[in-house]
Amino acid sequence: MKPRLLLLVPTSTYRAEAFIRAAQKLPVDLSIASEAPNSLAHLHPVDLPTFDFSRPADAAARAYALARSHPIHAVVAVDDQATLAAAVIAEALGLPHNPADAVRASINKFFARERMRAARIEQPRYTLVPLGNPAASVRDIVYPAVVKPLSMAASRGVMRVDSPVQLEDAFHRVRALVEANGARADEIARSNLLVEGYVPGWEVAVEGIVAKGRAHIFAVFDKPDPLEGPYFPETMYITPSRLPWAAVERVVRLTAAVVRAVGLTHGPFHVEIRGDDTRAVPIEVHARSIGGLCSRVVRFEDGRNLEDIILADALGLLGDVPAIEPRAAGVWMMQSPRRGRFEAMNGVAAACDVPGVEEVIVAARPGQYLEPLPEGFLYTGFIFARGDSPQGVEHSLRTAFARLLPVVHEAEAGAA
Ligand SMILES: Nc1ncnc2c1ncn2[C@@H]1O[C@H](COP(=O)(O)OP(=O)(O)OP(=O)(O)O)[C@@H](O)[C@H]1O
Ligand SMILES: [Mg+2]
């Protein structure tokens, strides 16, 4: 009998296709659960149970019922919204996985900070401030500071503030964002934002996996465009890092410490770190792999991709953790330049002609409503490049980006 893999695929993820294709290559029976029925039928027409990932205990009860007739050997969440449900399901089924507590910390920026503090990891000052009543705690805040919702992704709602007036304005904006997402007044009254000290310097993202009890790092990505606020739109990720060797070593050591502090014991992680010549400071940690369509940038020497490695590990089929291809590689994540309806991306052929560019993917659909940060979180597209040096990859990405012109017509949400 083949082992059965249960993939948890949130409807809003960019990562469904990559994971489903990787799973279809493996000698496994596949079950895919999503929060909406049949949204993935075009990729995998059978076995599509519906789980509500926001209710992990319910999801676990459903998985338990499914496992009675179809025994499950591994459960993998393909993105943030399902990582906690995956951990709770794994606990219910007795499968090796991250503990649910650790995943809870990885999806809540305050819990993560608390765990890192307990492990004596150097961090910025941080405090929780009630969303409904910022005035209550603002006296303790040292500027510049960064305001962030506890669990939104893609830098949504994250803002730098340099004064009490900006802080108040940031709270209004996040409140409007949370309201637009359907939060009720009582939920808003009970919720908090994290306000933490602004850490100056460079920023990197670290991609890896905890396998056989050890954190293995695949890649350290530089983010060459400065991220100084007030909003923090990510543009490029380029690996290998051009930081001095001593800084990369600090990043590697800190990553392992952060993963341990949060309590992650199995599967992929994505850690973000800022620093300068003297120190490295954690910004956040996720129990999932790189977001958007960016995983295409990670390619292993044995020809496998990131999803192949994550699924092989979950099924106990990984063996030694392979190294990634040594060539420099990078991705540009394109966000909408303005609020409105996406019509088309012009210049794709010209961007693809740039030496070093491997692929340009238009991710937005015609008619789709897009917003820039701090409110928006959808991408218009992705550019992928490879080359002999990170400098060369950066040049390819910048040249290609300059040739792309997203057509977005100004519009308000809901307006056709
Ligand atoms: N304390 C800080 N000091 C300086 N910059 C910060 C700080 N916290 C966050 N940022 C900036 O804001 C960005 C987004 O913050 P964070 O990573 O915590 O939120 P996020 O929404 O989870 O982002 P994503 O999901 O895209 O990784 C960071 O990548 C960083 O550039
Ligand atoms: Mg982040």
Short mmCIF file of C-alpha atoms and ligand atoms in Angstrom, two decimals:
data_model
loop_
_atom_site.label_atom_id
_atom_site.label_comp_id
_atom_site.label_asym_id
_atom_site.label_seq_id
_atom_site.Cartn_x
_atom_site.Cartn_y
_atom_site.Cartn_z
CA MET A 1 0.00 0.00 0.00
CA LYS A 2 1.31 3.46 -0.89
CA PRO A 3 1.63 6.02 1.91
CA ARG A 4 -0.98 8.75 1.92
CA LEU A 5 -0.04 12.41 1.97
CA LEU A 6 -2.55 14.99 3.17
CA LEU A 7 -1.83 18.43 1.72
CA LEU A 8 -3.54 21.43 3.30
CA VAL A 9 -3.97 24.05 0.60
CA PRO A 10 -5.54 27.40 1.55
CA THR A 11 -7.55 28.84 -1.33
CA SER A 12 -5.62 32.12 -1.21
CA THR A 13 -2.14 30.61 -1.56
CA TYR A 14 0.16 31.07 -4.54
CA ARG A 15 1.76 27.74 -3.73
CA ALA A 16 -1.00 25.21 -4.57
CA GLU A 17 0.19 24.22 -8.01
CA ALA A 18 3.88 23.82 -7.07
CA PHE A 19 3.04 21.52 -4.15
CA ILE A 20 0.40 19.51 -5.98
CA ARG A 21 2.72 18.95 -8.96
CA ALA A 22 5.51 17.85 -6.60
CA ALA A 23 3.15 15.47 -4.79
CA GLN A 24 1.93 13.99 -8.06
CA LYS A 25 5.54 12.94 -8.86
CA LEU A 26 5.83 10.90 -5.65
CA PRO A 27 4.77 7.29 -5.01
CA VAL A 28 1.95 8.40 -2.71
CA ASP A 29 -1.81 8.53 -2.58
CA LEU A 30 -2.77 12.15 -2.29
CA SER A 31 -5.57 13.83 -0.37
CA ILE A 32 -5.91 17.58 -0.66
CA ALA A 33 -7.96 19.62 1.76
CA SER A 34 -8.94 23.22 1.24
CA GLU A 35 -11.36 25.59 3.01
CA ALA A 36 -13.65 25.85 -0.02
CA PRO A 37 -15.04 22.83 -1.86
CA ASN A 38 -13.61 21.97 -5.26
CA SER A 39 -11.47 25.07 -5.68
CA LEU A 40 -8.56 22.86 -6.72
CA ALA A 41 -10.42 20.32 -8.83
CA HIS A 42 -8.62 21.48 -11.97
CA LEU A 43 -5.29 20.38 -10.45
CA HIS A 44 -6.37 17.23 -8.65
CA PRO A 45 -9.85 15.94 -9.41
CA VAL A 46 -10.25 13.40 -6.58
CA ASP A 47 -10.18 13.39 -2.79
CA LEU A 48 -10.88 17.01 -2.01
CA PRO A 49 -12.24 17.20 1.53
CA THR A 50 -13.15 20.62 2.90
CA PHE A 51 -11.47 21.69 6.16
CA ASP A 52 -11.85 24.98 7.97
CA PHE A 53 -8.19 25.82 8.71
CA SER A 54 -9.21 28.62 11.07
CA ARG A 55 -10.68 25.92 13.34
CA PRO A 56 -7.77 23.51 13.78
CA ALA A 57 -9.64 21.19 16.18
CA ASP A 58 -12.49 20.77 13.64
CA ALA A 59 -9.97 20.18 10.89
CA ALA A 60 -8.31 17.53 13.07
CA ALA A 61 -11.65 15.80 13.68
CA ARG A 62 -12.28 15.66 9.94
CA ALA A 63 -8.76 14.41 9.25
CA TYR A 64 -9.25 11.74 11.89
CA ALA A 65 -12.46 10.58 10.21
CA LEU A 66 -10.74 10.57 6.81
CA ALA A 67 -7.81 8.58 8.21
CA ARG A 68 -10.15 5.78 9.30
CA SER A 69 -10.87 4.85 5.73
CA HIS A 70 -7.69 6.27 4.20
CA PRO A 71 -4.75 6.04 6.65
CA ILE A 72 -2.62 9.19 6.50
CA HIS A 73 1.18 9.07 6.80
CA ALA A 74 2.14 12.72 6.48
CA VAL A 75 0.41 16.09 6.60
CA VAL A 76 1.89 19.21 5.01
CA ALA A 77 0.53 22.76 5.04
CA VAL A 78 1.54 24.62 1.93
CA ASP A 79 1.19 28.10 3.44
CA ASP A 80 0.75 30.11 6.64
CA GLN A 81 -3.03 29.92 6.92
CA ALA A 82 -2.89 26.12 7.34
CA THR A 83 0.28 25.53 9.38
CA LEU A 84 -1.53 25.40 12.72
CA ALA A 85 -4.24 23.09 11.40
CA ALA A 86 -1.49 20.79 10.06
CA ALA A 87 0.22 20.66 13.44
CA VAL A 88 -3.03 19.91 15.30
CA ILE A 89 -3.98 17.24 12.75
CA ALA A 90 -0.52 15.66 13.05
CA GLU A 91 -0.88 15.59 16.83
CA ALA A 92 -4.29 13.92 16.56
CA LEU A 93 -2.95 11.31 14.15
CA GLY A 94 0.37 10.77 15.97
CA LEU A 95 2.49 11.90 13.03
CA PRO A 96 5.91 13.53 13.39
CA HIS A 97 5.43 17.28 13.00
CA ASN A 98 6.15 20.62 14.62
CA PRO A 99 4.43 20.90 18.01
CA ALA A 100 1.24 22.99 17.74
CA ASP A 101 2.61 25.42 20.35
CA ALA A 102 5.64 26.16 18.23
CA VAL A 103 3.49 26.77 15.17
CA ARG A 104 1.25 29.05 17.21
CA ALA A 105 4.34 31.11 18.04
CA SER A 106 5.43 31.17 14.40
CA ILE A 107 2.11 32.67 13.29
CA ASN A 108 1.90 35.25 16.05
CA LYS A 109 4.66 37.84 16.07
CA PHE A 110 4.26 38.55 19.78
CA PHE A 111 4.42 34.89 20.83
CA ALA A 112 7.50 34.51 18.64
CA ARG A 113 9.16 37.50 20.34
CA GLU A 114 8.33 36.05 23.76
CA ARG A 115 9.91 32.72 22.89
CA MET A 116 13.03 34.42 21.53
CA ARG A 117 13.24 36.52 24.67
CA ALA A 118 13.05 33.39 26.82
CA ALA A 119 15.98 32.05 24.79
CA ARG A 120 17.91 35.31 25.47
CA ILE A 121 18.16 36.25 21.81
CA GLU A 122 18.93 39.95 21.24
CA GLN A 123 15.81 41.73 19.97
CA PRO A 124 14.35 45.21 19.61
CA ARG A 125 12.12 46.47 22.46
CA TYR A 126 8.56 45.35 21.81
CA THR A 127 5.18 45.89 23.36
CA LEU A 128 1.54 45.07 22.69
CA VAL A 129 -0.73 48.06 22.18
CA PRO A 130 -4.56 47.78 22.13
CA LEU A 131 -5.83 48.45 18.62
CA GLY A 132 -8.89 50.23 19.95
CA ASN A 133 -7.01 52.45 22.42
CA PRO A 134 -3.42 53.20 21.43
CA ALA A 135 -3.29 56.23 23.74
CA ALA A 136 -3.15 53.86 26.73
CA SER A 137 0.41 52.72 26.04
CA VAL A 138 2.01 55.17 23.65
CA ARG A 139 4.04 56.91 26.33
CA ASP A 140 6.40 53.92 26.59
CA ILE A 141 7.24 53.85 22.91
CA VAL A 142 10.68 54.83 21.66
CA TYR A 143 10.94 56.11 18.07
CA PRO A 144 11.54 55.14 15.35
CA ALA A 145 9.26 52.16 15.86
CA VAL A 146 7.47 49.63 13.66
CA VAL A 147 3.76 48.89 14.00
CA LYS A 148 2.56 45.46 12.92
CA PRO A 149 -0.52 43.29 13.07
CA LEU A 150 0.23 40.09 14.97
CA SER A 151 -0.53 37.73 12.12
CA MET A 152 -0.78 39.12 8.64
CA ALA A 153 1.75 38.25 5.95
CA ALA A 154 3.52 39.90 3.04
CA SER A 155 4.34 43.04 5.05
CA ARG A 156 0.64 43.93 5.17
CA GLY A 157 -0.18 46.56 7.72
CA VAL A 158 3.49 46.90 8.72
CA MET A 159 4.49 50.57 9.06
CA ARG A 160 7.42 52.52 10.41
CA VAL A 161 6.45 55.43 12.66
CA ASP A 162 8.75 58.22 13.77
CA SER A 163 6.42 60.14 16.10
CA PRO A 164 3.25 59.77 18.20
CA VAL A 165 1.23 61.43 15.41
CA GLN A 166 2.43 58.86 12.88
CA LEU A 167 1.72 56.11 15.38
CA GLU A 168 -1.88 57.21 15.72
CA ASP A 169 -2.25 57.43 11.96
CA ALA A 170 -0.79 53.93 11.56
CA PHE A 171 -3.28 52.56 14.08
CA HIS A 172 -6.16 54.12 12.12
CA ARG A 173 -4.94 52.51 8.92
CA VAL A 174 -4.55 49.07 10.45
CA ARG A 175 -7.96 49.38 12.08
CA ALA A 176 -9.54 50.18 8.73
CA LEU A 177 -7.71 47.22 7.21
CA VAL A 178 -8.88 44.85 9.92
CA GLU A 179 -12.45 46.17 9.57
CA ALA A 180 -12.33 45.72 5.81
CA ASN A 181 -11.32 42.10 6.48
CA GLY A 182 -14.60 41.59 8.31
CA ALA A 183 -13.48 41.90 11.96
CA ARG A 184 -16.34 42.76 14.35
CA ALA A 185 -16.20 45.69 16.78
CA ASP A 186 -15.75 43.37 19.80
CA GLU A 187 -12.88 41.59 18.06
CA ILE A 188 -11.21 44.92 17.37
CA ALA A 189 -11.69 45.99 20.97
CA ARG A 190 -9.91 42.83 22.10
CA SER A 191 -7.04 42.88 19.61
CA ASN A 192 -3.57 44.28 19.91
CA LEU A 193 -0.83 45.46 17.60
CA LEU A 194 2.83 44.78 18.15
CA VAL A 195 4.96 47.92 18.31
CA GLU A 196 8.69 47.29 18.26
CA GLY A 197 11.91 49.25 17.90
CA TYR A 198 13.06 49.94 14.36
CA VAL A 199 16.21 47.94 13.59
CA PRO A 200 18.36 49.79 11.03
CA GLY A 201 20.63 48.07 8.53
CA TRP A 202 20.53 45.39 5.90
CA GLU A 203 17.91 42.64 5.74
CA VAL A 204 18.13 39.01 4.66
CA ALA A 205 15.71 36.10 4.41
CA VAL A 206 16.89 32.62 5.27
CA GLU A 207 15.32 29.52 3.77
CA GLY A 208 15.79 26.08 5.24
CA ILE A 209 14.37 22.94 6.74
CA VAL A 210 14.54 21.17 10.08
CA ALA A 211 15.29 17.57 9.20
CA LYS A 212 16.46 14.79 11.52
CA GLY A 213 16.53 17.24 14.39
CA ARG A 214 18.83 19.81 12.72
CA ALA A 215 18.20 23.13 11.01
CA HIS A 216 19.66 22.97 7.49
CA ILE A 217 19.99 26.25 5.64
CA PHE A 218 19.45 26.21 1.89
CA ALA A 219 19.95 29.84 1.06
CA VAL A 220 20.51 33.29 2.54
CA PHE A 221 18.80 35.90 0.35
CA ASP A 222 19.85 39.52 0.28
CA LYS A 223 17.13 42.12 -0.19
CA PRO A 224 19.20 44.66 -2.11
CA ASP A 225 16.63 47.47 -2.15
CA PRO A 226 16.78 49.33 1.17
CA LEU A 227 13.76 48.67 3.41
CA GLU A 228 13.56 51.79 5.54
CA GLY A 229 9.83 52.46 5.62
CA PRO A 230 7.32 53.87 6.09
CA TYR A 231 6.14 50.72 4.25
CA PHE A 232 8.24 47.69 3.50
CA PRO A 233 7.49 46.35 0.04
CA GLU A 234 9.87 43.53 -0.79
CA THR A 235 11.23 43.68 -4.31
CA MET A 236 14.29 41.49 -4.88
CA TYR A 237 15.54 38.34 -3.14
CA ILE A 238 19.03 37.36 -4.37
CA THR A 239 21.23 34.47 -3.29
CA PRO A 240 24.06 33.92 -2.41
CA SER A 241 24.34 36.80 0.00
CA ARG A 242 26.93 39.51 -0.66
CA LEU A 243 27.29 40.27 3.04
CA PRO A 244 30.75 39.78 4.54
CA TRP A 245 31.42 36.22 5.58
CA ALA A 246 31.32 37.09 9.30
CA ALA A 247 27.82 38.57 8.89
CA VAL A 248 26.57 35.50 7.02
CA GLU A 249 27.96 33.29 9.79
CA ARG A 250 26.12 35.41 12.36
CA VAL A 251 22.92 35.06 10.32
CA VAL A 252 23.33 31.29 10.10
CA ARG A 253 23.93 30.93 13.83
CA LEU A 254 21.04 33.24 14.68
CA THR A 255 18.68 31.35 12.36
CA ALA A 256 19.42 28.06 14.10
CA ALA A 257 18.90 29.75 17.49
CA VAL A 258 15.59 31.32 16.41
CA VAL A 259 14.23 28.06 15.02
CA ARG A 260 15.18 26.30 18.25
CA ALA A 261 13.77 29.09 20.43
CA VAL A 262 10.40 29.00 18.69
CA GLY A 263 10.40 25.21 18.97
CA LEU A 264 10.24 24.13 15.34
CA THR A 265 11.29 20.50 15.01
CA HIS A 266 10.14 19.42 11.54
CA GLY A 267 9.89 20.85 8.07
CA PRO A 268 10.54 24.16 6.34
CA PHE A 269 11.27 27.52 7.91
CA HIS A 270 11.61 31.05 6.59
CA VAL A 271 13.42 33.50 8.86
CA GLU A 272 13.99 37.23 8.38
CA ILE A 273 16.93 38.99 9.98
CA ARG A 274 18.27 42.55 9.98
CA GLY A 275 21.72 43.63 11.02
CA ASP A 276 24.88 45.64 10.56
CA ASP A 277 28.64 45.08 10.99
CA THR A 278 28.27 44.18 14.62
CA ARG A 279 25.02 42.31 15.12
CA ALA A 280 22.15 40.33 13.63
CA VAL A 281 18.61 40.70 14.98
CA PRO A 282 15.59 38.50 14.20
CA ILE A 283 12.55 40.14 12.60
CA GLU A 284 10.37 37.08 12.21
CA VAL A 285 10.15 33.35 11.74
CA HIS A 286 7.64 31.26 9.81
CA ALA A 287 7.05 27.49 9.84
CA ARG A 288 6.69 27.45 6.09
CA SER A 289 8.79 27.96 3.01
CA ILE A 290 9.28 31.15 0.99
CA GLY A 291 6.03 32.85 -0.11
CA GLY A 292 4.41 33.88 -3.37
CA LEU A 293 5.87 32.05 -6.36
CA CYS A 294 9.41 32.73 -5.14
CA SER A 295 10.24 29.10 -4.41
CA ARG A 296 11.10 28.65 -8.09
CA VAL A 297 14.31 30.46 -7.36
CA VAL A 298 15.49 27.59 -5.14
CA ARG A 299 16.79 24.72 -7.22
CA PHE A 300 18.80 21.80 -5.85
CA GLU A 301 21.92 20.24 -7.35
CA ASP A 302 20.14 16.93 -7.86
CA GLY A 303 17.48 18.65 -10.00
CA ARG A 304 14.74 18.70 -7.37
CA ASN A 305 12.87 21.82 -6.37
CA LEU A 306 11.92 23.12 -2.92
CA GLU A 307 8.50 21.44 -2.85
CA ASP A 308 10.07 18.07 -3.79
CA ILE A 309 12.41 18.37 -0.82
CA ILE A 310 9.71 19.46 1.65
CA LEU A 311 7.39 16.61 0.68
CA ALA A 312 10.18 13.99 0.64
CA ASP A 313 11.15 15.11 4.13
CA ALA A 314 7.58 14.95 5.41
CA LEU A 315 7.26 11.39 4.11
CA GLY A 316 10.60 10.31 5.61
CA LEU A 317 12.06 9.81 2.12
CA LEU A 318 14.62 12.63 2.06
CA GLY A 319 17.91 10.95 3.01
CA ASP A 320 20.71 13.51 3.07
CA VAL A 321 19.63 17.12 2.67
CA PRO A 322 20.88 18.18 -0.79
CA ALA A 323 22.67 21.46 -1.54
CA ILE A 324 21.15 24.10 -3.78
CA GLU A 325 22.67 24.90 -7.16
CA PRO A 326 25.70 27.13 -6.64
CA ARG A 327 24.78 29.66 -9.35
CA ALA A 328 23.47 33.02 -8.23
CA ALA A 329 19.70 33.35 -8.49
CA GLY A 330 17.07 35.90 -7.73
CA VAL A 331 13.44 36.90 -7.93
CA TRP A 332 11.64 40.23 -8.17
CA MET A 333 8.21 40.36 -6.56
CA MET A 334 6.09 42.98 -8.31
CA GLN A 335 3.37 44.71 -6.39
CA SER A 336 0.73 47.00 -7.79
CA PRO A 337 1.92 50.57 -8.28
CA ARG A 338 -1.54 51.87 -7.38
CA ARG A 339 -4.98 50.91 -6.12
CA GLY A 340 -7.20 49.69 -8.92
CA ARG A 341 -8.16 46.98 -11.37
CA PHE A 342 -5.39 45.08 -13.09
CA GLU A 343 -5.81 44.91 -16.83
CA ALA A 344 -2.58 43.54 -18.28
CA MET A 345 1.19 43.42 -18.01
CA ASN A 346 2.88 45.05 -20.96
CA GLY A 347 6.50 44.39 -21.89
CA VAL A 348 6.70 40.72 -20.90
CA ALA A 349 8.47 39.64 -24.12
CA ALA A 350 11.01 42.47 -23.79
CA ALA A 351 11.65 41.59 -20.13
CA CYS A 352 12.16 37.91 -21.04
CA ASP A 353 14.78 38.97 -23.60
CA VAL A 354 17.04 40.40 -20.89
CA PRO A 355 20.12 38.17 -20.54
CA GLY A 356 19.91 36.11 -17.36
CA VAL A 357 16.13 36.33 -17.08
CA GLU A 358 14.62 32.84 -16.97
CA GLU A 359 10.97 33.58 -16.61
CA VAL A 360 8.40 36.31 -16.09
CA ILE A 361 5.12 35.22 -14.54
CA VAL A 362 2.08 37.47 -14.56
CA ALA A 363 0.29 36.55 -11.36
CA ALA A 364 -2.63 38.99 -11.33
CA ARG A 365 -5.78 38.17 -13.28
CA PRO A 366 -7.41 40.71 -15.58
CA GLY A 367 -10.10 42.55 -13.61
CA GLN A 368 -8.53 41.69 -10.25
CA TYR A 369 -8.60 44.47 -7.64
CA LEU A 370 -5.11 45.32 -6.33
CA GLU A 371 -3.75 47.66 -3.70
CA PRO A 372 -0.19 48.67 -2.87
CA LEU A 373 1.20 48.32 0.66
CA PRO A 374 0.45 48.76 3.48
CA GLU A 375 -3.06 47.49 2.65
CA GLY A 376 -2.46 45.26 -0.37
CA PHE A 377 -0.81 41.87 -0.48
CA LEU A 378 -1.31 40.49 -3.98
CA TYR A 379 1.43 40.42 -6.58
CA THR A 380 1.15 41.57 -10.18
CA GLY A 381 4.00 39.31 -11.21
CA PHE A 382 7.38 37.72 -10.60
CA ILE A 383 10.67 37.93 -12.51
CA PHE A 384 13.24 35.14 -12.14
CA ALA A 385 16.91 35.41 -13.11
CA ARG A 386 20.10 33.38 -12.79
CA GLY A 387 23.70 34.29 -13.45
CA ASP A 388 27.32 33.90 -12.47
CA SER A 389 27.17 36.53 -9.73
CA PRO A 390 24.56 38.14 -7.49
CA GLN A 391 25.50 41.51 -9.05
CA GLY A 392 24.72 40.11 -12.50
CA VAL A 393 21.38 38.72 -11.29
CA GLU A 394 20.49 42.07 -9.74
CA HIS A 395 21.29 43.82 -13.00
CA SER A 396 19.12 41.37 -14.97
CA LEU A 397 16.20 41.81 -12.56
CA ARG A 398 16.41 45.61 -12.58
CA THR A 399 16.62 45.74 -16.38
CA ALA A 400 13.67 43.39 -16.79
CA PHE A 401 11.61 45.23 -14.19
CA ALA A 402 12.16 48.52 -16.04
CA ARG A 403 10.68 46.95 -19.17
CA LEU A 404 7.49 45.75 -17.49
CA LEU A 405 4.48 47.99 -17.33
CA PRO A 406 1.50 46.76 -15.33
CA VAL A 407 -1.71 48.41 -16.53
CA VAL A 408 -3.82 49.11 -13.43
CA HIS A 409 -6.86 51.37 -13.78
CA GLU A 410 -7.62 53.44 -10.75
CA ALA A 411 -10.70 52.13 -8.98
CA GLU A 412 -12.12 51.60 -5.51
CA ALA A 413 -12.66 48.13 -4.08
CA GLY A 414 -15.92 46.67 -5.31
CA ALA A 415 -16.26 49.09 -8.25
CA ALA A 416 -16.36 47.17 -11.50
N1 LIG B 1 11.66 45.95 14.05
C1 LIG B 1 11.85 46.23 12.76
N2 LIG B 1 12.83 47.06 12.37
C2 LIG B 1 13.01 47.38 11.07
N3 LIG B 1 12.24 46.92 10.09
C3 LIG B 1 11.26 46.07 10.40
C4 LIG B 1 10.99 45.69 11.74
N4 LIG B 1 9.93 44.84 11.74
C5 LIG B 1 9.56 44.72 10.44
N5 LIG B 1 10.34 45.44 9.64
C6 LIG B 1 10.22 45.55 8.18
O1 LIG B 1 8.92 45.22 7.81
C7 LIG B 1 8.91 44.06 6.98
C8 LIG B 1 7.66 43.25 7.28
O2 LIG B 1 7.65 42.89 8.65
P1 LIG B 1 7.41 41.37 9.07
O3 LIG B 1 8.36 40.52 8.33
O4 LIG B 1 7.47 41.29 10.54
O5 LIG B 1 5.92 41.19 8.59
P2 LIG B 1 5.23 40.25 7.51
O6 LIG B 1 3.98 40.92 7.16
O7 LIG B 1 5.17 38.92 8.07
O8 LIG B 1 6.13 40.17 6.28
P3 LIG B 1 6.29 38.90 5.31
O9 LIG B 1 5.20 37.96 5.52
O10 LIG B 1 6.31 39.53 3.99
O11 LIG B 1 7.60 38.31 5.69
C9 LIG B 1 10.22 43.35 7.30
O12 LIG B 1 10.63 42.53 6.22
C10 LIG B 1 11.15 44.53 7.54
O13 LIG B 1 11.62 45.06 6.32
MG MG B 2 8.28 39.26 6.98
#
